[in-house]
Amino acid sequence: MDLSLFFAGTAGSTPSARRGLPALLVRRGAARILVDCGEGTQRQLLRSVGLADLTDVFLTHLHADHWLGLPGMLKSFELRDREKPLTVHGPPGMTALMERMRPVYGRPRYGLTFRDLEPGEAVRRDDLEIVPFAVRHRGVAFGYALSEDARPGRFDADLAERLGVTPGPDFGRLQRGEVVAGVRPEQVIGEARSGRKVVVAGDSAPTDAVVVAAHRADVLVHEATFLHEEADRAALTAHSTARQAAQVAADAEVRLLALTHISSRYSGGEIRDEARAVFADTEVPRDFDTIVIPLPERGTPQLVRWDARRAALAPDPAR
Ligand SMILES: [Zn+2]
Ligand SMILES: [Zn+2]
């Protein structure tokens, strides 16, 4: 199953000409999960992969740069005659805030639900689990760990046949855990293979909570609002420097670190260089870049730069 992260907005606090406010689209099979929805997010999506019928929205916290785009987007879904229900999840206080925005989007017919989560309260979507955890920021703020269930081990059909099992229904029985013709499943089925894990830390000062949640994640999306020369300012505002984010990634032993929430004072290159000195497998996506996450045995996560021309030829099938 395809899994990728589409960076719809990579700025922090205020947008710039080149970077929109925070929004990350997680694309997994037919699922379209949006994490944060800064002002302008729907236009960012329309200009790139299209405004898909999102399946869920998760807000990391209630600072305006992370949600102000949502009321307008909810209204647009209604105007487009969306039919699929939508749930918006967030930290405590999110539902009350969105209710105050009700005059903007009214009572959409598609079935809109708000759900405040507590840390550790998992949301399950088929074989994907999304778990919020508290990070270190001003006010209550969450990161989200998105984890796929473990996959069954590889079935060795050749070996099963050599051991005397007839291909066909008996193979299915073995794979469901039954003993067939004296052959036990564990003789022909390998160990369970772990699913993929993506952690989106949201806004946070460096914290062990992220190190724990992101342990061995395929991708950690972490903020790097400042360079380390601004470490005092980062501490004052409960943000991270590029160097601090890289240390979190190193401690968590992730496969790839993606830095976002970039202050408009930086172009991105200096953020990347500072982080790579501590953690080499770091990328700083620009708006509309994608990180593709293959199954672990098929390769490592890769940053794919946005190519507007190619995208026009192959639009998102779920848009
Ligand atoms: Zn922010
Ligand atoms: Zn914030």
PDB file of C-alpha atoms and ligand atoms in Angstrom:
ATOM      1  CA  MET A   1       0.000   0.000   0.000  1.00  0.00           C
ATOM      2  CA  ASP A   2       1.298   3.442  -0.963  1.00  0.00           C
ATOM      3  CA  LEU A   3       2.258   5.738   1.877  1.00  0.00           C
ATOM      4  CA  SER A   4       3.484   9.272   1.382  1.00  0.00           C
ATOM      5  CA  LEU A   5       3.588  12.657   3.060  1.00  0.00           C
ATOM      6  CA  PHE A   6       2.652  15.717   1.031  1.00  0.00           C
ATOM      7  CA  PHE A   7       3.935  18.996   2.481  1.00  0.00           C
ATOM      8  CA  ALA A   8       1.156  21.496   1.739  1.00  0.00           C
ATOM      9  CA  GLY A   9       2.705  24.193   3.948  1.00  0.00           C
ATOM     10  CA  THR A  10       6.153  24.314   5.542  1.00  0.00           C
ATOM     11  CA  ALA A  11       6.313  27.775   7.161  1.00  0.00           C
ATOM     12  CA  GLY A  12       5.943  28.531  10.846  1.00  0.00           C
ATOM     13  CA  SER A  13       3.930  31.338  12.444  1.00  0.00           C
ATOM     14  CA  THR A  14       3.642  33.573   9.359  1.00  0.00           C
ATOM     15  CA  PRO A  15       3.550  32.576   5.693  1.00  0.00           C
ATOM     16  CA  SER A  16       6.085  33.765   3.134  1.00  0.00           C
ATOM     17  CA  ALA A  17       5.847  33.996  -0.647  1.00  0.00           C
ATOM     18  CA  ARG A  18       7.445  30.547  -0.893  1.00  0.00           C
ATOM     19  CA  ARG A  19       6.074  28.740   2.162  1.00  0.00           C
ATOM     20  CA  GLY A  20       2.483  28.347   3.318  1.00  0.00           C
ATOM     21  CA  LEU A  21       1.349  27.780   6.889  1.00  0.00           C
ATOM     22  CA  PRO A  22       1.517  24.282   8.447  1.00  0.00           C
ATOM     23  CA  ALA A  23      -0.408  21.502   6.728  1.00  0.00           C
ATOM     24  CA  LEU A  24       0.715  17.967   6.032  1.00  0.00           C
ATOM     25  CA  LEU A  25      -1.317  15.540   3.941  1.00  0.00           C
ATOM     26  CA  VAL A  26      -0.751  11.882   4.782  1.00  0.00           C
ATOM     27  CA  ARG A  27      -1.731   9.729   1.811  1.00  0.00           C
ATOM     28  CA  ARG A  28      -2.142   6.033   2.494  1.00  0.00           C
ATOM     29  CA  GLY A  29      -4.060   3.917   0.032  1.00  0.00           C
ATOM     30  CA  ALA A  30      -7.365   5.770  -0.377  1.00  0.00           C
ATOM     31  CA  ALA A  31      -7.030   7.536   2.999  1.00  0.00           C
ATOM     32  CA  ARG A  32      -6.268  11.267   3.015  1.00  0.00           C
ATOM     33  CA  ILE A  33      -5.399  12.474   6.506  1.00  0.00           C
ATOM     34  CA  LEU A  34      -4.570  16.139   7.058  1.00  0.00           C
ATOM     35  CA  VAL A  35      -2.402  17.114  10.014  1.00  0.00           C
ATOM     36  CA  ASP A  36      -2.887  20.829  10.760  1.00  0.00           C
ATOM     37  CA  CYS A  37      -4.603  23.277   8.479  1.00  0.00           C
ATOM     38  CA  GLY A  38      -3.015  26.707   8.487  1.00  0.00           C
ATOM     39  CA  GLU A  39      -4.605  29.675   6.768  1.00  0.00           C
ATOM     40  CA  GLY A  40      -4.548  29.181   2.990  1.00  0.00           C
ATOM     41  CA  THR A  41      -4.277  25.387   3.092  1.00  0.00           C
ATOM     42  CA  GLN A  42      -7.169  24.733   0.734  1.00  0.00           C
ATOM     43  CA  ARG A  43      -5.612  27.004  -1.889  1.00  0.00           C
ATOM     44  CA  GLN A  44      -2.255  25.297  -1.388  1.00  0.00           C
ATOM     45  CA  LEU A  45      -3.922  21.946  -2.077  1.00  0.00           C
ATOM     46  CA  LEU A  46      -5.915  23.244  -5.061  1.00  0.00           C
ATOM     47  CA  ARG A  47      -2.710  24.585  -6.601  1.00  0.00           C
ATOM     48  CA  SER A  48      -0.959  21.232  -6.264  1.00  0.00           C
ATOM     49  CA  VAL A  49      -2.570  17.806  -5.699  1.00  0.00           C
ATOM     50  CA  GLY A  50      -6.176  19.014  -5.500  1.00  0.00           C
ATOM     51  CA  LEU A  51      -8.557  19.305  -2.589  1.00  0.00           C
ATOM     52  CA  ALA A  52      -9.262  15.650  -1.889  1.00  0.00           C
ATOM     53  CA  ASP A  53     -12.176  14.565   0.277  1.00  0.00           C
ATOM     54  CA  LEU A  54     -10.127  14.267   3.439  1.00  0.00           C
ATOM     55  CA  THR A  55     -10.921  11.253   5.599  1.00  0.00           C
ATOM     56  CA  ASP A  56      -9.735  12.804   8.892  1.00  0.00           C
ATOM     57  CA  VAL A  57      -8.138  15.986  10.172  1.00  0.00           C
ATOM     58  CA  PHE A  58      -5.815  16.084  13.174  1.00  0.00           C
ATOM     59  CA  LEU A  59      -4.824  19.407  14.737  1.00  0.00           C
ATOM     60  CA  THR A  60      -1.643  19.483  16.805  1.00  0.00           C
ATOM     61  CA  HIS A  61      -2.569  22.552  18.854  1.00  0.00           C
ATOM     62  CA  LEU A  62      -4.668  25.677  18.792  1.00  0.00           C
ATOM     63  CA  HIS A  63      -2.195  28.362  17.743  1.00  0.00           C
ATOM     64  CA  ALA A  64      -3.764  30.171  14.809  1.00  0.00           C
ATOM     65  CA  ASP A  65      -1.066  29.203  12.301  1.00  0.00           C
ATOM     66  CA  HIS A  66      -2.186  25.547  12.654  1.00  0.00           C
ATOM     67  CA  TRP A  67      -5.969  25.722  12.252  1.00  0.00           C
ATOM     68  CA  LEU A  68      -7.165  29.006  10.757  1.00  0.00           C
ATOM     69  CA  GLY A  69      -7.570  27.411   7.321  1.00  0.00           C
ATOM     70  CA  LEU A  70      -9.990  24.810   8.597  1.00  0.00           C
ATOM     71  CA  PRO A  71     -13.303  26.728   8.932  1.00  0.00           C
ATOM     72  CA  GLY A  72     -13.122  27.865   5.299  1.00  0.00           C
ATOM     73  CA  MET A  73     -12.203  24.380   4.137  1.00  0.00           C
ATOM     74  CA  LEU A  74     -15.170  22.881   6.014  1.00  0.00           C
ATOM     75  CA  LYS A  75     -17.423  25.387   4.226  1.00  0.00           C
ATOM     76  CA  SER A  76     -15.913  24.527   0.833  1.00  0.00           C
ATOM     77  CA  PHE A  77     -16.633  20.835   1.365  1.00  0.00           C
ATOM     78  CA  GLU A  78     -20.295  21.761   1.896  1.00  0.00           C
ATOM     79  CA  LEU A  79     -20.384  23.931  -1.223  1.00  0.00           C
ATOM     80  CA  ARG A  80     -18.834  21.058  -3.212  1.00  0.00           C
ATOM     81  CA  ASP A  81     -21.621  18.697  -2.024  1.00  0.00           C
ATOM     82  CA  ARG A  82     -19.275  16.466  -0.155  1.00  0.00           C
ATOM     83  CA  GLU A  83     -21.077  13.358   1.119  1.00  0.00           C
ATOM     84  CA  LYS A  84     -18.447  11.461   3.109  1.00  0.00           C
ATOM     85  CA  PRO A  85     -18.489  12.235   6.846  1.00  0.00           C
ATOM     86  CA  LEU A  86     -15.449  13.968   8.329  1.00  0.00           C
ATOM     87  CA  THR A  87     -13.980  13.882  11.817  1.00  0.00           C
ATOM     88  CA  VAL A  88     -11.685  16.600  13.124  1.00  0.00           C
ATOM     89  CA  HIS A  89      -9.502  15.565  16.065  1.00  0.00           C
ATOM     90  CA  GLY A  90      -7.438  17.760  18.328  1.00  0.00           C
ATOM     91  CA  PRO A  91      -6.272  18.504  21.841  1.00  0.00           C
ATOM     92  CA  PRO A  92      -8.757  19.502  24.572  1.00  0.00           C
ATOM     93  CA  GLY A  93     -10.356  22.836  23.703  1.00  0.00           C
ATOM     94  CA  MET A  94     -10.408  22.180  19.955  1.00  0.00           C
ATOM     95  CA  THR A  95     -14.149  21.416  19.831  1.00  0.00           C
ATOM     96  CA  ALA A  96     -15.035  24.559  21.794  1.00  0.00           C
ATOM     97  CA  LEU A  97     -12.878  26.671  19.482  1.00  0.00           C
ATOM     98  CA  MET A  98     -14.419  25.173  16.341  1.00  0.00           C
ATOM     99  CA  GLU A  99     -17.923  25.678  17.725  1.00  0.00           C
ATOM    100  CA  ARG A 100     -17.122  29.399  18.020  1.00  0.00           C
ATOM    101  CA  MET A 101     -16.245  29.301  14.290  1.00  0.00           C
ATOM    102  CA  ARG A 102     -19.639  27.731  13.499  1.00  0.00           C
ATOM    103  CA  PRO A 103     -20.983  30.903  11.782  1.00  0.00           C
ATOM    104  CA  VAL A 104     -18.312  30.397   9.098  1.00  0.00           C
ATOM    105  CA  TYR A 105     -19.268  26.875   8.055  1.00  0.00           C
ATOM    106  CA  GLY A 106     -22.807  26.441   9.457  1.00  0.00           C
ATOM    107  CA  ARG A 107     -24.233  22.928   9.711  1.00  0.00           C
ATOM    108  CA  PRO A 108     -22.788  20.947   6.823  1.00  0.00           C
ATOM    109  CA  ARG A 109     -24.877  18.038   5.555  1.00  0.00           C
ATOM    110  CA  TYR A 110     -21.901  15.700   5.187  1.00  0.00           C
ATOM    111  CA  GLY A 111     -21.701  14.796   8.845  1.00  0.00           C
ATOM    112  CA  LEU A 112     -19.013  16.777  10.608  1.00  0.00           C
ATOM    113  CA  THR A 113     -17.738  15.581  13.981  1.00  0.00           C
ATOM    114  CA  PHE A 114     -15.273  17.215  16.349  1.00  0.00           C
ATOM    115  CA  ARG A 115     -13.443  15.070  18.829  1.00  0.00           C
ATOM    116  CA  ASP A 116     -11.089  16.267  21.560  1.00  0.00           C
ATOM    117  CA  LEU A 117      -8.484  13.644  22.372  1.00  0.00           C
ATOM    118  CA  GLU A 118      -6.474  12.900  25.476  1.00  0.00           C
ATOM    119  CA  PRO A 119      -2.808  11.898  25.201  1.00  0.00           C
ATOM    120  CA  GLY A 120      -2.594   8.206  24.404  1.00  0.00           C
ATOM    121  CA  GLU A 121      -6.189   8.004  23.143  1.00  0.00           C
ATOM    122  CA  ALA A 122      -5.708   6.053  19.933  1.00  0.00           C
ATOM    123  CA  VAL A 123      -7.791   6.576  16.815  1.00  0.00           C
ATOM    124  CA  ARG A 124      -7.987   3.477  14.614  1.00  0.00           C
ATOM    125  CA  ARG A 125      -8.557   3.553  10.868  1.00  0.00           C
ATOM    126  CA  ASP A 126      -8.450  -0.010   9.535  1.00  0.00           C
ATOM    127  CA  ASP A 127      -4.896  -1.221  10.101  1.00  0.00           C
ATOM    128  CA  LEU A 128      -3.561   2.248  10.932  1.00  0.00           C
ATOM    129  CA  GLU A 129      -3.462   3.652  14.435  1.00  0.00           C
ATOM    130  CA  ILE A 130      -3.031   7.345  15.188  1.00  0.00           C
ATOM    131  CA  VAL A 131      -1.938   8.110  18.746  1.00  0.00           C
ATOM    132  CA  PRO A 132      -1.646  11.633  20.181  1.00  0.00           C
ATOM    133  CA  PHE A 133       1.094  12.403  22.701  1.00  0.00           C
ATOM    134  CA  ALA A 134       1.822  15.558  24.655  1.00  0.00           C
ATOM    135  CA  VAL A 135       4.789  17.632  23.497  1.00  0.00           C
ATOM    136  CA  ARG A 136       6.466  20.693  25.051  1.00  0.00           C
ATOM    137  CA  HIS A 137       4.959  23.921  23.738  1.00  0.00           C
ATOM    138  CA  ARG A 138       2.972  26.877  24.992  1.00  0.00           C
ATOM    139  CA  GLY A 139      -0.392  25.469  26.043  1.00  0.00           C
ATOM    140  CA  VAL A 140      -1.524  21.924  25.365  1.00  0.00           C
ATOM    141  CA  ALA A 141       0.057  20.615  22.177  1.00  0.00           C
ATOM    142  CA  PHE A 142       0.135  17.170  20.622  1.00  0.00           C
ATOM    143  CA  GLY A 143       2.350  15.218  18.345  1.00  0.00           C
ATOM    144  CA  TYR A 144       0.809  12.280  16.493  1.00  0.00           C
ATOM    145  CA  ALA A 145       2.303   8.850  15.912  1.00  0.00           C
ATOM    146  CA  LEU A 146       0.784   7.053  12.925  1.00  0.00           C
ATOM    147  CA  SER A 147       1.590   3.346  12.987  1.00  0.00           C
ATOM    148  CA  GLU A 148       0.597   0.536  10.689  1.00  0.00           C
ATOM    149  CA  ASP A 149      -0.169  -2.840  12.218  1.00  0.00           C
ATOM    150  CA  ALA A 150       2.514  -5.495  11.871  1.00  0.00           C
ATOM    151  CA  ARG A 151       2.188  -7.541   8.706  1.00  0.00           C
ATOM    152  CA  PRO A 152       2.188 -11.341   8.723  1.00  0.00           C
ATOM    153  CA  GLY A 153       5.511 -12.975   7.979  1.00  0.00           C
ATOM    154  CA  ARG A 154       6.405 -14.153   4.494  1.00  0.00           C
ATOM    155  CA  PHE A 155       4.862 -17.511   3.487  1.00  0.00           C
ATOM    156  CA  ASP A 156       7.391 -19.859   1.870  1.00  0.00           C
ATOM    157  CA  ALA A 157       5.222 -21.703  -0.676  1.00  0.00           C
ATOM    158  CA  ASP A 158       8.109 -23.740  -2.105  1.00  0.00           C
ATOM    159  CA  LEU A 159       9.076 -25.052   1.303  1.00  0.00           C
ATOM    160  CA  ALA A 160       5.451 -25.850   2.177  1.00  0.00           C
ATOM    161  CA  GLU A 161       5.111 -27.863  -1.014  1.00  0.00           C
ATOM    162  CA  ARG A 162       8.380 -29.713  -0.393  1.00  0.00           C
ATOM    163  CA  LEU A 163       7.116 -30.600   3.086  1.00  0.00           C
ATOM    164  CA  GLY A 164       4.072 -32.214   1.455  1.00  0.00           C
ATOM    165  CA  VAL A 165       1.384 -29.522   1.541  1.00  0.00           C
ATOM    166  CA  THR A 166      -0.731 -29.296  -1.622  1.00  0.00           C
ATOM    167  CA  PRO A 167      -1.026 -25.773  -3.108  1.00  0.00           C
ATOM    168  CA  GLY A 168      -4.569 -24.408  -2.830  1.00  0.00           C
ATOM    169  CA  PRO A 169      -6.900 -24.263   0.178  1.00  0.00           C
ATOM    170  CA  ASP A 170      -4.320 -25.979   2.415  1.00  0.00           C
ATOM    171  CA  PHE A 171      -1.960 -23.028   1.901  1.00  0.00           C
ATOM    172  CA  GLY A 172      -4.693 -20.730   3.190  1.00  0.00           C
ATOM    173  CA  ARG A 173      -5.205 -22.936   6.238  1.00  0.00           C
ATOM    174  CA  LEU A 174      -1.501 -22.778   7.067  1.00  0.00           C
ATOM    175  CA  GLN A 175      -1.522 -18.997   6.700  1.00  0.00           C
ATOM    176  CA  ARG A 176      -4.481 -18.796   9.080  1.00  0.00           C
ATOM    177  CA  GLY A 177      -2.500 -20.712  11.699  1.00  0.00           C
ATOM    178  CA  GLU A 178      -3.679 -24.302  11.263  1.00  0.00           C
ATOM    179  CA  VAL A 179      -1.444 -27.370  11.185  1.00  0.00           C
ATOM    180  CA  VAL A 180      -1.767 -29.060   7.773  1.00  0.00           C
ATOM    181  CA  ALA A 181      -0.367 -32.524   6.901  1.00  0.00           C
ATOM    182  CA  GLY A 182       1.825 -32.367   9.982  1.00  0.00           C
ATOM    183  CA  VAL A 183       3.347 -29.037   8.932  1.00  0.00           C
ATOM    184  CA  ARG A 184       3.148 -26.276  11.513  1.00  0.00           C
ATOM    185  CA  PRO A 185       2.636 -22.655  10.331  1.00  0.00           C
ATOM    186  CA  GLU A 186       5.857 -21.427  11.949  1.00  0.00           C
ATOM    187  CA  GLN A 187       7.835 -23.883   9.801  1.00  0.00           C
ATOM    188  CA  VAL A 188       6.828 -22.088   6.599  1.00  0.00           C
ATOM    189  CA  ILE A 189       5.886 -18.554   7.718  1.00  0.00           C
ATOM    190  CA  GLY A 190       8.552 -16.063   8.710  1.00  0.00           C
ATOM    191  CA  GLU A 191       8.421 -13.623  11.587  1.00  0.00           C
ATOM    192  CA  ALA A 192       5.815 -10.861  11.528  1.00  0.00           C
ATOM    193  CA  ARG A 193       7.135  -7.773   9.737  1.00  0.00           C
ATOM    194  CA  SER A 194       6.683  -4.420  11.399  1.00  0.00           C
ATOM    195  CA  GLY A 195       4.456  -1.835   9.758  1.00  0.00           C
ATOM    196  CA  ARG A 196       5.573   1.673   8.910  1.00  0.00           C
ATOM    197  CA  LYS A 197       5.569   4.490  11.423  1.00  0.00           C
ATOM    198  CA  VAL A 198       5.387   8.232  10.847  1.00  0.00           C
ATOM    199  CA  VAL A 199       5.571  10.723  13.681  1.00  0.00           C
ATOM    200  CA  VAL A 200       4.509  14.340  13.315  1.00  0.00           C
ATOM    201  CA  ALA A 201       5.753  16.251  16.337  1.00  0.00           C
ATOM    202  CA  GLY A 202       3.943  19.538  15.721  1.00  0.00           C
ATOM    203  CA  ASP A 203       5.325  22.607  17.495  1.00  0.00           C
ATOM    204  CA  SER A 204       7.640  21.654  20.340  1.00  0.00           C
ATOM    205  CA  ALA A 205      10.776  22.429  22.206  1.00  0.00           C
ATOM    206  CA  PRO A 206      13.067  19.375  22.159  1.00  0.00           C
ATOM    207  CA  THR A 207      11.546  16.710  24.388  1.00  0.00           C
ATOM    208  CA  ASP A 208      11.991  13.057  25.295  1.00  0.00           C
ATOM    209  CA  ALA A 209       8.287  12.559  24.552  1.00  0.00           C
ATOM    210  CA  VAL A 210       9.131  12.812  20.853  1.00  0.00           C
ATOM    211  CA  VAL A 211      12.207  10.609  21.221  1.00  0.00           C
ATOM    212  CA  VAL A 212      10.048   7.879  22.775  1.00  0.00           C
ATOM    213  CA  ALA A 213       7.117   8.210  20.351  1.00  0.00           C
ATOM    214  CA  ALA A 214       9.395   8.344  17.313  1.00  0.00           C
ATOM    215  CA  HIS A 215      11.641   5.438  18.317  1.00  0.00           C
ATOM    216  CA  ARG A 216      12.741   3.764  15.052  1.00  0.00           C
ATOM    217  CA  ALA A 217      10.093   5.639  13.042  1.00  0.00           C
ATOM    218  CA  ASP A 218      10.423   5.634   9.275  1.00  0.00           C
ATOM    219  CA  VAL A 219       9.934   9.395   9.193  1.00  0.00           C
ATOM    220  CA  LEU A 220       9.934  12.032  11.909  1.00  0.00           C
ATOM    221  CA  VAL A 221       8.438  15.360  10.887  1.00  0.00           C
ATOM    222  CA  HIS A 222       9.810  17.870  13.380  1.00  0.00           C
ATOM    223  CA  GLU A 223       9.767  21.617  13.549  1.00  0.00           C
ATOM    224  CA  ALA A 224      12.959  23.651  13.190  1.00  0.00           C
ATOM    225  CA  THR A 225      11.784  27.201  13.632  1.00  0.00           C
ATOM    226  CA  PHE A 226      15.249  28.584  14.325  1.00  0.00           C
ATOM    227  CA  LEU A 227      18.983  28.088  13.793  1.00  0.00           C
ATOM    228  CA  HIS A 228      20.901  27.286  16.956  1.00  0.00           C
ATOM    229  CA  GLU A 229      22.298  30.840  17.204  1.00  0.00           C
ATOM    230  CA  GLU A 230      18.700  31.702  18.203  1.00  0.00           C
ATOM    231  CA  ALA A 231      18.518  28.966  20.862  1.00  0.00           C
ATOM    232  CA  ASP A 232      17.478  31.456  23.554  1.00  0.00           C
ATOM    233  CA  ARG A 233      14.610  32.640  21.457  1.00  0.00           C
ATOM    234  CA  ALA A 234      13.612  29.072  20.654  1.00  0.00           C
ATOM    235  CA  ALA A 235      13.528  28.248  24.386  1.00  0.00           C
ATOM    236  CA  LEU A 236      11.495  31.359  25.155  1.00  0.00           C
ATOM    237  CA  THR A 237       8.847  30.471  22.570  1.00  0.00           C
ATOM    238  CA  ALA A 238       8.970  26.672  23.177  1.00  0.00           C
ATOM    239  CA  HIS A 239      10.235  25.928  19.679  1.00  0.00           C
ATOM    240  CA  SER A 240      13.253  23.927  18.464  1.00  0.00           C
ATOM    241  CA  THR A 241      16.421  24.792  16.620  1.00  0.00           C
ATOM    242  CA  ALA A 242      17.581  22.707  13.673  1.00  0.00           C
ATOM    243  CA  ARG A 243      20.389  21.246  15.767  1.00  0.00           C
ATOM    244  CA  GLN A 244      18.004  20.291  18.579  1.00  0.00           C
ATOM    245  CA  ALA A 245      15.567  18.635  16.183  1.00  0.00           C
ATOM    246  CA  ALA A 246      18.428  16.656  14.652  1.00  0.00           C
ATOM    247  CA  GLN A 247      19.492  15.463  18.107  1.00  0.00           C
ATOM    248  CA  VAL A 248      15.942  14.274  18.785  1.00  0.00           C
ATOM    249  CA  ALA A 249      16.018  12.343  15.487  1.00  0.00           C
ATOM    250  CA  ALA A 250      19.400  10.821  16.345  1.00  0.00           C
ATOM    251  CA  ASP A 251      18.242   9.783  19.828  1.00  0.00           C
ATOM    252  CA  ALA A 252      15.059   8.279  18.376  1.00  0.00           C
ATOM    253  CA  GLU A 253      17.041   6.430  15.652  1.00  0.00           C
ATOM    254  CA  VAL A 254      14.572   7.399  12.945  1.00  0.00           C
ATOM    255  CA  ARG A 255      15.256   6.600   9.303  1.00  0.00           C
ATOM    256  CA  LEU A 256      14.543  10.075   7.978  1.00  0.00           C
ATOM    257  CA  LEU A 257      14.048  13.481   9.573  1.00  0.00           C
ATOM    258  CA  ALA A 258      11.931  16.070   7.767  1.00  0.00           C
ATOM    259  CA  LEU A 259      12.222  19.600   9.127  1.00  0.00           C
ATOM    260  CA  THR A 260       9.346  22.007   8.765  1.00  0.00           C
ATOM    261  CA  HIS A 261       7.785  25.109  10.418  1.00  0.00           C
ATOM    262  CA  ILE A 262      10.646  27.158   8.949  1.00  0.00           C
ATOM    263  CA  SER A 263      10.773  30.817   9.964  1.00  0.00           C
ATOM    264  CA  SER A 264      10.495  33.255   7.056  1.00  0.00           C
ATOM    265  CA  ARG A 265      13.958  34.586   7.924  1.00  0.00           C
ATOM    266  CA  TYR A 266      15.559  31.392   6.554  1.00  0.00           C
ATOM    267  CA  SER A 267      15.653  29.914   3.065  1.00  0.00           C
ATOM    268  CA  GLY A 268      15.945  26.326   4.302  1.00  0.00           C
ATOM    269  CA  GLY A 269      19.485  25.456   3.189  1.00  0.00           C
ATOM    270  CA  GLU A 270      21.061  26.769   6.386  1.00  0.00           C
ATOM    271  CA  ILE A 271      18.516  24.817   8.474  1.00  0.00           C
ATOM    272  CA  ARG A 272      19.347  21.634   6.546  1.00  0.00           C
ATOM    273  CA  ASP A 273      23.131  22.106   6.888  1.00  0.00           C
ATOM    274  CA  GLU A 274      22.970  22.702  10.637  1.00  0.00           C
ATOM    275  CA  ALA A 275      20.795  19.614  11.157  1.00  0.00           C
ATOM    276  CA  ARG A 276      22.852  17.345   8.911  1.00  0.00           C
ATOM    277  CA  ALA A 277      25.951  18.025  10.983  1.00  0.00           C
ATOM    278  CA  VAL A 278      24.164  16.103  13.768  1.00  0.00           C
ATOM    279  CA  PHE A 279      21.849  13.792  11.819  1.00  0.00           C
ATOM    280  CA  ALA A 280      22.785  13.135   8.190  1.00  0.00           C
ATOM    281  CA  ASP A 281      19.450  11.749   7.006  1.00  0.00           C
ATOM    282  CA  THR A 282      17.680  15.094   7.177  1.00  0.00           C
ATOM    283  CA  GLU A 283      15.578  16.830   4.547  1.00  0.00           C
ATOM    284  CA  VAL A 284      13.942  20.257   4.566  1.00  0.00           C
ATOM    285  CA  PRO A 285      10.963  19.898   2.232  1.00  0.00           C
ATOM    286  CA  ARG A 286       9.686  22.891   0.305  1.00  0.00           C
ATOM    287  CA  ASP A 287       5.971  23.434  -0.209  1.00  0.00           C
ATOM    288  CA  PHE A 288       4.462  20.663  -2.376  1.00  0.00           C
ATOM    289  CA  ASP A 289       7.388  18.252  -1.942  1.00  0.00           C
ATOM    290  CA  THR A 290       6.537  14.661  -1.068  1.00  0.00           C
ATOM    291  CA  ILE A 291       8.233  12.038   1.057  1.00  0.00           C
ATOM    292  CA  VAL A 292       7.515   8.551  -0.236  1.00  0.00           C
ATOM    293  CA  ILE A 293       7.749   5.791   2.375  1.00  0.00           C
ATOM    294  CA  PRO A 294       8.193   2.302   0.931  1.00  0.00           C
ATOM    295  CA  LEU A 295       7.783  -0.851   2.980  1.00  0.00           C
ATOM    296  CA  PRO A 296      11.029  -1.303   4.955  1.00  0.00           C
ATOM    297  CA  GLU A 297      12.214  -4.251   2.853  1.00  0.00           C
ATOM    298  CA  ARG A 298      11.711  -2.232  -0.353  1.00  0.00           C
ATOM    299  CA  GLY A 299      13.932   0.741   0.470  1.00  0.00           C
ATOM    300  CA  THR A 300      14.279   3.910   2.489  1.00  0.00           C
ATOM    301  CA  PRO A 301      11.999   6.970   2.627  1.00  0.00           C
ATOM    302  CA  GLN A 302      12.786   9.424  -0.159  1.00  0.00           C
ATOM    303  CA  LEU A 303      12.140  13.120  -0.679  1.00  0.00           C
ATOM    304  CA  VAL A 304      10.592  13.783  -4.086  1.00  0.00           C
ATOM    305  CA  ARG A 305      10.782  17.402  -5.177  1.00  0.00           C
ATOM    306  CA  TRP A 306       7.599  18.942  -6.542  1.00  0.00           C
ATOM    307  CA  ASP A 307       7.451  19.051 -10.319  1.00  0.00           C
ATOM    308  CA  ALA A 308       4.411  21.090 -11.376  1.00  0.00           C
ATOM    309  CA  ARG A 309       4.506  19.892 -14.981  1.00  0.00           C
ATOM    310  CA  ARG A 310       4.656  16.217 -14.120  1.00  0.00           C
ATOM    311  CA  ALA A 311       1.936  16.654 -11.491  1.00  0.00           C
ATOM    312  CA  ALA A 312      -0.392  18.144 -14.115  1.00  0.00           C
ATOM    313  CA  LEU A 313      -0.075  14.938 -16.130  1.00  0.00           C
ATOM    314  CA  ALA A 314      -0.722  12.631 -13.171  1.00  0.00           C
ATOM    315  CA  PRO A 315      -3.200  14.185 -10.752  1.00  0.00           C
ATOM    316  CA  ASP A 316      -3.973  12.587  -7.430  1.00  0.00           C
ATOM    317  CA  PRO A 317      -6.504   9.807  -8.199  1.00  0.00           C
ATOM    318  CA  ALA A 318      -8.423  10.590  -4.969  1.00  0.00           C
ATOM    319  CA  ARG A 319      -8.928  14.296  -5.701  1.00  0.00           C
TER     320      ARG A 319
HETATM  321 ZN    ZN B   1       3.222  27.061  14.768  1.00  0.00          ZN
HETATM  322 ZN    ZN B   2       2.547  26.833  18.188  1.00  0.00          ZN
END
